[in-house]
Coordinates of C-alpha atoms and ligand atoms in Angstrom, one line a residue:
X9 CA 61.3 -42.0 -31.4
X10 CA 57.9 -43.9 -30.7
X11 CA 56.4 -45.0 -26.7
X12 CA 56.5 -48.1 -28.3
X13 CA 60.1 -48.3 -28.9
X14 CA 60.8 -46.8 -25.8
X15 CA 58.5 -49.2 -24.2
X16 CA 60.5 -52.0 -25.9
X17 CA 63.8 -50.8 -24.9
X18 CA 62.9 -50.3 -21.3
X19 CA 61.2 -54.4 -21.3
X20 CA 64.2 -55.4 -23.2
X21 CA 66.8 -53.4 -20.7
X22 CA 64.8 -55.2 -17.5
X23 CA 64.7 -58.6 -19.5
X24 CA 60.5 -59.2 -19.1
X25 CA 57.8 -59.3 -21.8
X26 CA 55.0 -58.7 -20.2
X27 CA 55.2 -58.4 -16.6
X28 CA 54.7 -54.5 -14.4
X29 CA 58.0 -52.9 -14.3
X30 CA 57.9 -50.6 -11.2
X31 CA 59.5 -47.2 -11.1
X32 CA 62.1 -48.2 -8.4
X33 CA 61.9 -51.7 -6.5
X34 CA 64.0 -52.5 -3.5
X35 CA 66.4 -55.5 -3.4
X36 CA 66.9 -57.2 -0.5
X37 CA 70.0 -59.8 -1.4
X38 CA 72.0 -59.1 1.6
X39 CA 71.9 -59.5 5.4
X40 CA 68.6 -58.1 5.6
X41 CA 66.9 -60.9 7.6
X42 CA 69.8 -62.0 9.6
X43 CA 70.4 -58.6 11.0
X44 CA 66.7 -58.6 11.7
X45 CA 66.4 -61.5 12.5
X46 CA 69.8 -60.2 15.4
X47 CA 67.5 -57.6 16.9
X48 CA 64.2 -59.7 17.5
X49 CA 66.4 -62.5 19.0
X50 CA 68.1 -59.6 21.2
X51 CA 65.0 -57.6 22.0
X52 CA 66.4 -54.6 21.3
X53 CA 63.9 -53.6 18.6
X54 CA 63.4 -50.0 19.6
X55 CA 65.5 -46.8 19.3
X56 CA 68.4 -47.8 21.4
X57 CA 70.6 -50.7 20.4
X58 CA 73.9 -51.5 18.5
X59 CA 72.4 -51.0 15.1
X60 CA 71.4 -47.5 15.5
X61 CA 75.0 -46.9 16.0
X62 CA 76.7 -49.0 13.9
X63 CA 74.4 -47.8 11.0
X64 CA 75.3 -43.6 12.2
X65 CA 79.2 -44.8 11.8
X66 CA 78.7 -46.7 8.5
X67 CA 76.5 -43.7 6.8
X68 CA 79.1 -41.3 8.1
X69 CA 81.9 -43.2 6.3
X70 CA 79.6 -44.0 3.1
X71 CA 79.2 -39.7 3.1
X72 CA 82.6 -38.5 4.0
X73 CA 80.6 -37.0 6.9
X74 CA 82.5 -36.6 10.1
X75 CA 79.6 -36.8 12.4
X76 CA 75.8 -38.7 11.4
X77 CA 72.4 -39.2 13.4
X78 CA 69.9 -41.8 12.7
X79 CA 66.3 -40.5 12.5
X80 CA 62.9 -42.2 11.7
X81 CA 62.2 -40.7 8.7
X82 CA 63.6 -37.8 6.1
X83 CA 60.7 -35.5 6.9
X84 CA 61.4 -35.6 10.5
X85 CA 65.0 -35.0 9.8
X86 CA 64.4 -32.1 8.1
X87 CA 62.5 -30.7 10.4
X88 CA 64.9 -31.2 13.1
X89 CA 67.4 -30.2 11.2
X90 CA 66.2 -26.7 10.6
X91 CA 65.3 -26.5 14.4
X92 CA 68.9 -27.2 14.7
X93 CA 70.0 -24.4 12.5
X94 CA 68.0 -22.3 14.2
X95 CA 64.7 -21.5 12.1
X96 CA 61.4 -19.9 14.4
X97 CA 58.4 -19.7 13.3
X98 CA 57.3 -16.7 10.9
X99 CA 61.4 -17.2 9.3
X100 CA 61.8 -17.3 5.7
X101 CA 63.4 -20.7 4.4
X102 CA 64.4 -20.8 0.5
X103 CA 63.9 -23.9 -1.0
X104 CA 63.1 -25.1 -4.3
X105 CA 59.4 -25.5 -5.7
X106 CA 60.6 -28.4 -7.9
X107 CA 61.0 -30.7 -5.0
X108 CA 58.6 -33.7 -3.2
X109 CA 56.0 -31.8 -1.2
X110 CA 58.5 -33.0 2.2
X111 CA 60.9 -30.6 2.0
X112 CA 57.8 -27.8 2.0
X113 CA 56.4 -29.3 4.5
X114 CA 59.1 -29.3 7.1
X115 CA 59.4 -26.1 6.2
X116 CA 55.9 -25.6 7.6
X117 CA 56.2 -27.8 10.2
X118 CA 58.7 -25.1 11.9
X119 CA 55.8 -22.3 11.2
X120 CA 58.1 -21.3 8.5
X121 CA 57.4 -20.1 5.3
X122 CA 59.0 -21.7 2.1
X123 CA 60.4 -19.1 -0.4
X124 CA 60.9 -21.1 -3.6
X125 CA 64.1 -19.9 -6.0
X126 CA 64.0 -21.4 -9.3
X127 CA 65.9 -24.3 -10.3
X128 CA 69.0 -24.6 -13.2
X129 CA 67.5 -26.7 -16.6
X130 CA 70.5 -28.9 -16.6
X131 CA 71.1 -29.7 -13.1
X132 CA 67.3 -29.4 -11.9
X133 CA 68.1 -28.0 -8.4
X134 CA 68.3 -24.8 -7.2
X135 CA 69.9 -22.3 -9.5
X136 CA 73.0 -20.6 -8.0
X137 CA 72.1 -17.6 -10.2
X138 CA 68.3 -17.3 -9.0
X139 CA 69.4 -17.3 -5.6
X140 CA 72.0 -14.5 -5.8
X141 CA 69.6 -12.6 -7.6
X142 CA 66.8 -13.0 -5.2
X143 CA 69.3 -12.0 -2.1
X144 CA 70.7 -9.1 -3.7
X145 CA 67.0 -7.8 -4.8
X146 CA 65.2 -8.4 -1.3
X147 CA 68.0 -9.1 1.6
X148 CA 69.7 -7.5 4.0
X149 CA 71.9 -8.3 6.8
X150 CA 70.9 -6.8 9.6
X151 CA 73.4 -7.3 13.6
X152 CA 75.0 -10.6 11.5
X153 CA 71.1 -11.6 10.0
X154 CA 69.4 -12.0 7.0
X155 CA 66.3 -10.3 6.4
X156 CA 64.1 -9.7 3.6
X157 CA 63.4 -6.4 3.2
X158 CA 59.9 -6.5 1.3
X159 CA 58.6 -8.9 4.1
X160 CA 60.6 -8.1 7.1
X161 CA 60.7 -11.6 7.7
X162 CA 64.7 -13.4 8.6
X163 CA 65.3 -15.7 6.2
X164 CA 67.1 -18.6 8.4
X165 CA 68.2 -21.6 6.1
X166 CA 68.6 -22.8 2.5
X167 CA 67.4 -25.9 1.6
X168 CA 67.9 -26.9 -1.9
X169 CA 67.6 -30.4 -2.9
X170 CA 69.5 -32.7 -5.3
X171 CA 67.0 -33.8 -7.7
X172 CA 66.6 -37.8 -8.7
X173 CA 70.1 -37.8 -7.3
X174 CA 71.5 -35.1 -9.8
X175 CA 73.8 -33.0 -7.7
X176 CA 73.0 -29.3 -8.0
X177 CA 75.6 -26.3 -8.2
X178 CA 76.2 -26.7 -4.7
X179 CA 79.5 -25.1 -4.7
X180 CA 78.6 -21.9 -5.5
X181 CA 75.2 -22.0 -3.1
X182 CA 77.2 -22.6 -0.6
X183 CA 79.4 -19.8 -1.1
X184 CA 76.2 -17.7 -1.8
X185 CA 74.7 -18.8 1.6
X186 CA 78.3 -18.1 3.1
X187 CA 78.1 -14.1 1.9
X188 CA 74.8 -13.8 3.2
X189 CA 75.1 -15.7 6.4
X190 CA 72.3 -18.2 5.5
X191 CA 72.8 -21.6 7.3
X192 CA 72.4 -24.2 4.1
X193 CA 71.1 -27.1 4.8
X194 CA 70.9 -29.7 1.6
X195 CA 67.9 -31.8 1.3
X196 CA 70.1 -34.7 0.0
X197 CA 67.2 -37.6 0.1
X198 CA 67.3 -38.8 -3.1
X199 CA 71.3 -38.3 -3.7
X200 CA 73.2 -41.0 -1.7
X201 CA 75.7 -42.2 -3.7
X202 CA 75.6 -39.0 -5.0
X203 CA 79.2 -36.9 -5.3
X204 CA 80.2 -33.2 -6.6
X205 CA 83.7 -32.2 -7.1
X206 CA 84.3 -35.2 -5.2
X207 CA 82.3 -34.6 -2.2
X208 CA 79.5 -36.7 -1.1
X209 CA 76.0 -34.4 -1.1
X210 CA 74.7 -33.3 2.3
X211 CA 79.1 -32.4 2.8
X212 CA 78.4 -28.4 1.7
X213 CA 76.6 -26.8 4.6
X214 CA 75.7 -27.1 8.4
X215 CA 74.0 -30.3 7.7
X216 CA 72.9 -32.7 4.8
X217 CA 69.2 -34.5 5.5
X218 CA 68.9 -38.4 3.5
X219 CA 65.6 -40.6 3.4
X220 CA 65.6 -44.0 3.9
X221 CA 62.1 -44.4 2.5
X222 CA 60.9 -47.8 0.5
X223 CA 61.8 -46.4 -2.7
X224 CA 65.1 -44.9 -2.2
X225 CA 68.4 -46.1 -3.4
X226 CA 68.9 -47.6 0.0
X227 CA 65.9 -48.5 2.3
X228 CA 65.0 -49.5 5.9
X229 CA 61.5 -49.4 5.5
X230 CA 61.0 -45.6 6.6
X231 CA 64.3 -44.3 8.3
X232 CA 66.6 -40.7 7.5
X233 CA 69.8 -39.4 8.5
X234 CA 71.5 -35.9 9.4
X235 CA 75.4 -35.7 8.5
X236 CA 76.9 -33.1 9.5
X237 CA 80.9 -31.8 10.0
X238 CA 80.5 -30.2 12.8
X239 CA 80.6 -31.8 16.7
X240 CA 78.1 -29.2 18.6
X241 CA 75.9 -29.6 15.6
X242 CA 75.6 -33.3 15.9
X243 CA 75.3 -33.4 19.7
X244 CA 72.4 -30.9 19.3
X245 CA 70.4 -33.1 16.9
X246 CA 71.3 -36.1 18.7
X247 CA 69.8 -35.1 21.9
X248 CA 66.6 -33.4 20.3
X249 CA 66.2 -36.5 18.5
X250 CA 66.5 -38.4 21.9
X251 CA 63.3 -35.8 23.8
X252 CA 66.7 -34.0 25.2
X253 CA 66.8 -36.7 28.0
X254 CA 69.8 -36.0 30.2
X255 CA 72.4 -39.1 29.9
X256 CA 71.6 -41.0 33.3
X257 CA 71.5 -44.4 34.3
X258 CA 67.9 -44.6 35.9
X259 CA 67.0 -40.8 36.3
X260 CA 64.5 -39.4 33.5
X261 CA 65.7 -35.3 33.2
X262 CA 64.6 -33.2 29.9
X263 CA 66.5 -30.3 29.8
X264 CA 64.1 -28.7 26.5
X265 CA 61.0 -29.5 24.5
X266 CA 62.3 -32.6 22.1
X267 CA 61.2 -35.2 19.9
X268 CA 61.6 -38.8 19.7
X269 CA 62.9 -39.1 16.1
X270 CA 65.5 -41.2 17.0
X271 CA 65.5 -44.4 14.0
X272 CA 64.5 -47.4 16.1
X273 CA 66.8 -50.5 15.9
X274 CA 64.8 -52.9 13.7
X275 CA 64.9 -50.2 11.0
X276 CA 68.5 -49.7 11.5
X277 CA 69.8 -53.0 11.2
X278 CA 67.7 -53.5 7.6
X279 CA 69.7 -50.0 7.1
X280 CA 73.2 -51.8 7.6
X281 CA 72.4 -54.8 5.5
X282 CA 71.6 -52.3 2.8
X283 CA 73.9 -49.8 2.8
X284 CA 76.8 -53.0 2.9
X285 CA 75.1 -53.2 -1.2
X286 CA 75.1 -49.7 -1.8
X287 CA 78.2 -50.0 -4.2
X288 CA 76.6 -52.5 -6.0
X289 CA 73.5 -50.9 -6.6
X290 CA 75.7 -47.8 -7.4
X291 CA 77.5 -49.8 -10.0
X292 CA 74.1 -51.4 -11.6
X293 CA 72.3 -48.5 -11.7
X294 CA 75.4 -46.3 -13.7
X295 CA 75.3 -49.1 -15.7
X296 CA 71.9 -49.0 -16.6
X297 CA 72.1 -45.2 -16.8
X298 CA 75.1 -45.4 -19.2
X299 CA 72.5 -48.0 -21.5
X300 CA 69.8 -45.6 -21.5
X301 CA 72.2 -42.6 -22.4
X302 CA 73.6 -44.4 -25.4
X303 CA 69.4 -45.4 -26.7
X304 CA 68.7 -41.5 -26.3
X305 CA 72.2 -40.3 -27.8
X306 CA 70.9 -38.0 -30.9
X307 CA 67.0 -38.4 -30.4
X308 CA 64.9 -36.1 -29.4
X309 CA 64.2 -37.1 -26.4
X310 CA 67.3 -35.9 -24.0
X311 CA 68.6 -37.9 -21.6
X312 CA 69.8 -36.2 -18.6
X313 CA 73.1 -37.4 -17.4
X314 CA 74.1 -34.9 -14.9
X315 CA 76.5 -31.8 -15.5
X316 CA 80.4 -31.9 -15.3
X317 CA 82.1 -32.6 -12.4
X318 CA 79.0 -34.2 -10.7
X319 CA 78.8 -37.8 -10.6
X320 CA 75.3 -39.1 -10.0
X321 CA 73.6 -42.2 -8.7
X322 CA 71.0 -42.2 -11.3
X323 CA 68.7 -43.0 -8.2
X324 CA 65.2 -41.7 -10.9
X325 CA 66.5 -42.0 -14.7
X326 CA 65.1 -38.6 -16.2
X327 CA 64.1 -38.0 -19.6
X328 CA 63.1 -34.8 -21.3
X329 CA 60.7 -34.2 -24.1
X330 CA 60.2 -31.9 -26.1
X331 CA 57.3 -30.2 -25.6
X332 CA 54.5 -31.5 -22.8
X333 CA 51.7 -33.5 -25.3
X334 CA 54.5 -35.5 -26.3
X335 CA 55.8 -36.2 -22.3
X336 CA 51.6 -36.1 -21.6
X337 CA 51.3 -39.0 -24.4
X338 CA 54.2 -41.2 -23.4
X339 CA 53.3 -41.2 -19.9
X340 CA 49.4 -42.7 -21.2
X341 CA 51.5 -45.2 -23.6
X342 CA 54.0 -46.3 -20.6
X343 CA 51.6 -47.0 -18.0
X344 CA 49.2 -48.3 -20.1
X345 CA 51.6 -50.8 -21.3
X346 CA 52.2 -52.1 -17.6
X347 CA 56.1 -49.7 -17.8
X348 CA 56.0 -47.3 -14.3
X349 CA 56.8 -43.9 -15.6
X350 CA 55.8 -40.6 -14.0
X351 CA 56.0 -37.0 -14.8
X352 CA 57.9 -34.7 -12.0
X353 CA 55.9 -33.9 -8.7
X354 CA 53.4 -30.7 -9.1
X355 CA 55.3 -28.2 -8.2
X356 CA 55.0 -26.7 -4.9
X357 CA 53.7 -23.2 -5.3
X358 CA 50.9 -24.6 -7.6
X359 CA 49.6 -27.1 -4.6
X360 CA 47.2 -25.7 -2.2
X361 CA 48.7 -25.0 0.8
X362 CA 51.7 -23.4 -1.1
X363 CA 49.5 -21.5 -3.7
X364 CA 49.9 -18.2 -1.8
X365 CA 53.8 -18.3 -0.3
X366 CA 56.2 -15.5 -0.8
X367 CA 57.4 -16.6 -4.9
X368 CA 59.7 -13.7 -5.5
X369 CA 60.0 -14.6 -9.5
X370 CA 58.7 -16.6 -12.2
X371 CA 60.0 -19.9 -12.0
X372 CA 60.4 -20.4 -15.3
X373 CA 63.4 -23.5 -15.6
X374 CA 60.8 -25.4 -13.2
X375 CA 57.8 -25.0 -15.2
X376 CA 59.9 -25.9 -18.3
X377 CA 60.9 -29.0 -16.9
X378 CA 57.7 -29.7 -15.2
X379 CA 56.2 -29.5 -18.5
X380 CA 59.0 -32.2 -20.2
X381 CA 60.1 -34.3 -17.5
X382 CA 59.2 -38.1 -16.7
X383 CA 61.3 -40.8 -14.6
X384 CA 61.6 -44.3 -15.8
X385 CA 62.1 -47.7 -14.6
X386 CA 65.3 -47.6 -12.7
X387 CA 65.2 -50.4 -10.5
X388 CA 68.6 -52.1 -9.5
X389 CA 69.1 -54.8 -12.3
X390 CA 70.4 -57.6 -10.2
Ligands
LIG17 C1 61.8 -38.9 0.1 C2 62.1 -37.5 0.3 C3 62.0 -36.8 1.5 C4 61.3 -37.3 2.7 O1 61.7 -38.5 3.1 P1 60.7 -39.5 4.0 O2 61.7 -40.5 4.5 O3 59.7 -40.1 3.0 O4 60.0 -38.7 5.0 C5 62.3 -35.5 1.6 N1 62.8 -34.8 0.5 C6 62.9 -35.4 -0.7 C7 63.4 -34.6 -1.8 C8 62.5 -36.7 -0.9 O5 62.6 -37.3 -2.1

């Protein structure tokens, strides 16, 4: 199979000749500019007002989550929500090194250091096996903690993330993180929509952390959300999102050092006008999913589709090749040809600032798909 039948298929799936075809576009076909239109005409454009809340009860029904806080973006909610379960600085947090440098960064935000576990081929995110492995070579638990034994460091939270929207194993990291009394926290940004076994992602651990950034499935310009099951849990991200300000009419009391990561009400009601289309988009981008999986059927270039009792939102289409001058070469042909393709982020130990973190094995699933992967146009097709 040719770039240039690709190419043609991907022109032909989006209906245009000649025009840029973008990786992922937002659509804006709903309520959009009356709801913003609401909060101009109200004043309330900053964090408090009705669409902050509205837009927490609507994500929490969207999730399945019993409980939801609106943030300003998905970098600050992961920060906050590590704070929340508890990381310090010099903690270990595990993530995975095939992930979008945010999740690292939070990490580092904190003071913590990112361990990254190797991901599963099939599901790229973390790999239920690597983890186990890792715990049972380096851990111990220690008065009810977990500590690495070669660093002496605690290791405080999981964070794996569902990749493109492809839920992981997260089942069985759950129970992993259950055994070795590791709060998990799932870096579900790119997976609304997304369900496994029937749950929404983020619905496994202490907390699930979404992004509402310009290219996500659903956008508010920047904006994320925590979900989580658990009432203390969302009290205590709510009022460190809110600088811990003590409820009072007039009186300004802080009762700890907070942030103001509270999503501000503009944002928010662009959020509610979206996530009223997010079964639509759902729907569209399955379908389009389902088109490309029937092209790639028998090629050698693999469409991923996600693994068995995960049902994806196909948020970044995902293609595999081969071998890397063949993934190298279509990502020349693509872009030349005006068709957005990209190849997987650099992974994180291999960037700078991550070059020298604690990698306790070779990564080799995330090398072999950094090596083969590239995302294509998957735009909502309205
Ligand atoms: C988009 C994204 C984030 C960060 O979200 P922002 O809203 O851009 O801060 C975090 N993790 C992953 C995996 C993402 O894709």
């Amino acid at each position: 199979m040719s770039s240039d039948a690709i190419i043609a298929f991907i022109r032909k799936t989006f209906r245009t000749d000649n025009e840029f075809i973008p990786l992922h576009a937002p659509v804006f076909h709903g309520n959009e500019k009356a709801y913003l239109n609401e909060t101009i005409d109200s004043t309330f454009v900053s964090s408090v007002g009705p669409f902050v809340n509205k837009f927490e009860a609507d994500l929490a029904t969207a999730t399945g989550a019993r409980y939801c806080v609106a943030i300003t973006n998905g970098t600050t909610a992961l920060h906050l929500a590590m704070i929340v379960a508890g990381v310090k600085p010099g903690d270990e947090v595990l993530t995975q090194s095939l992930t979008f440098v945010a999740t690292a960064n939070a990490i580092s935000h904190i003071g913590a250091r990112p361990v990254f576990i190797d991901v599963d081929k099939d599901t790229m995110s973390m790999s239920p096996a690597a983890l186990s492995s890792f715990l049972q070579q380096h851990v111990k638990i220690e008065n009810g903690r977990c500590i690495n034994k070669v660093t002496g460091n605690p290791v405080t939270a999981c964070i794996p993330m569902h990749s493109f929207g492809f839920p992981g194993r997260i089942d069985e990291i759950a129970e992993i993180c259950r055994e070795f009394r590791i709060p998990l926290v799932e870096d579900a940004a790119e997976s609304l929509g997304s369900y496994y076994k029937g749950i929404h992602t983020g619905n496994f651990g202490l907390m699930g952390v979404f992004s509402f950034n310009g290219n996500k499935i659903v956008t508010c310009g920047g904006g994320g959300a925590i979900i989580t099951n658990d009432e203390a849990i969302a009290q205590k991200a709510k009022h460190l999102s809110t600088t811990a300000k003590v409820p009072h009419a007039w009186e300004f009391v802080h009762d700890e050092v907070a942030f103001n990561y509270r999503m501000p009400n503009l944002n928010a009601a662009l959020a509610c006008a979206q996530l009223e289309q997010l079964d639509t988009f759902l729907a569209s981008k399955r379908k389009l999913a389902g088109q490309y999986r029937d092209y790639f059927l028998g090629s050698k270039v693999e469409f991923v589709y996600g693994i068995r009792d995960s049902l994806p939102n196909y948020w970044l289409n995902t293609i595999l090749f081969p071998n890397p001058e063949d993934k190298e070469a279509f990502l020349q042909d693509s872009n030349a040809a005006k068709v957005m393709t990209r190849p997987a982020w650099q992974l994180m130990h291999k960037l700078r600032m991550y070059e020298n973190c604690y990698c306790p094995a070779e990564l080799i699933n995330s090398e072999w798909l950094s090596n083969r992967l590239v995302n294509i146009p998957s735009s909502v097709i309205a």
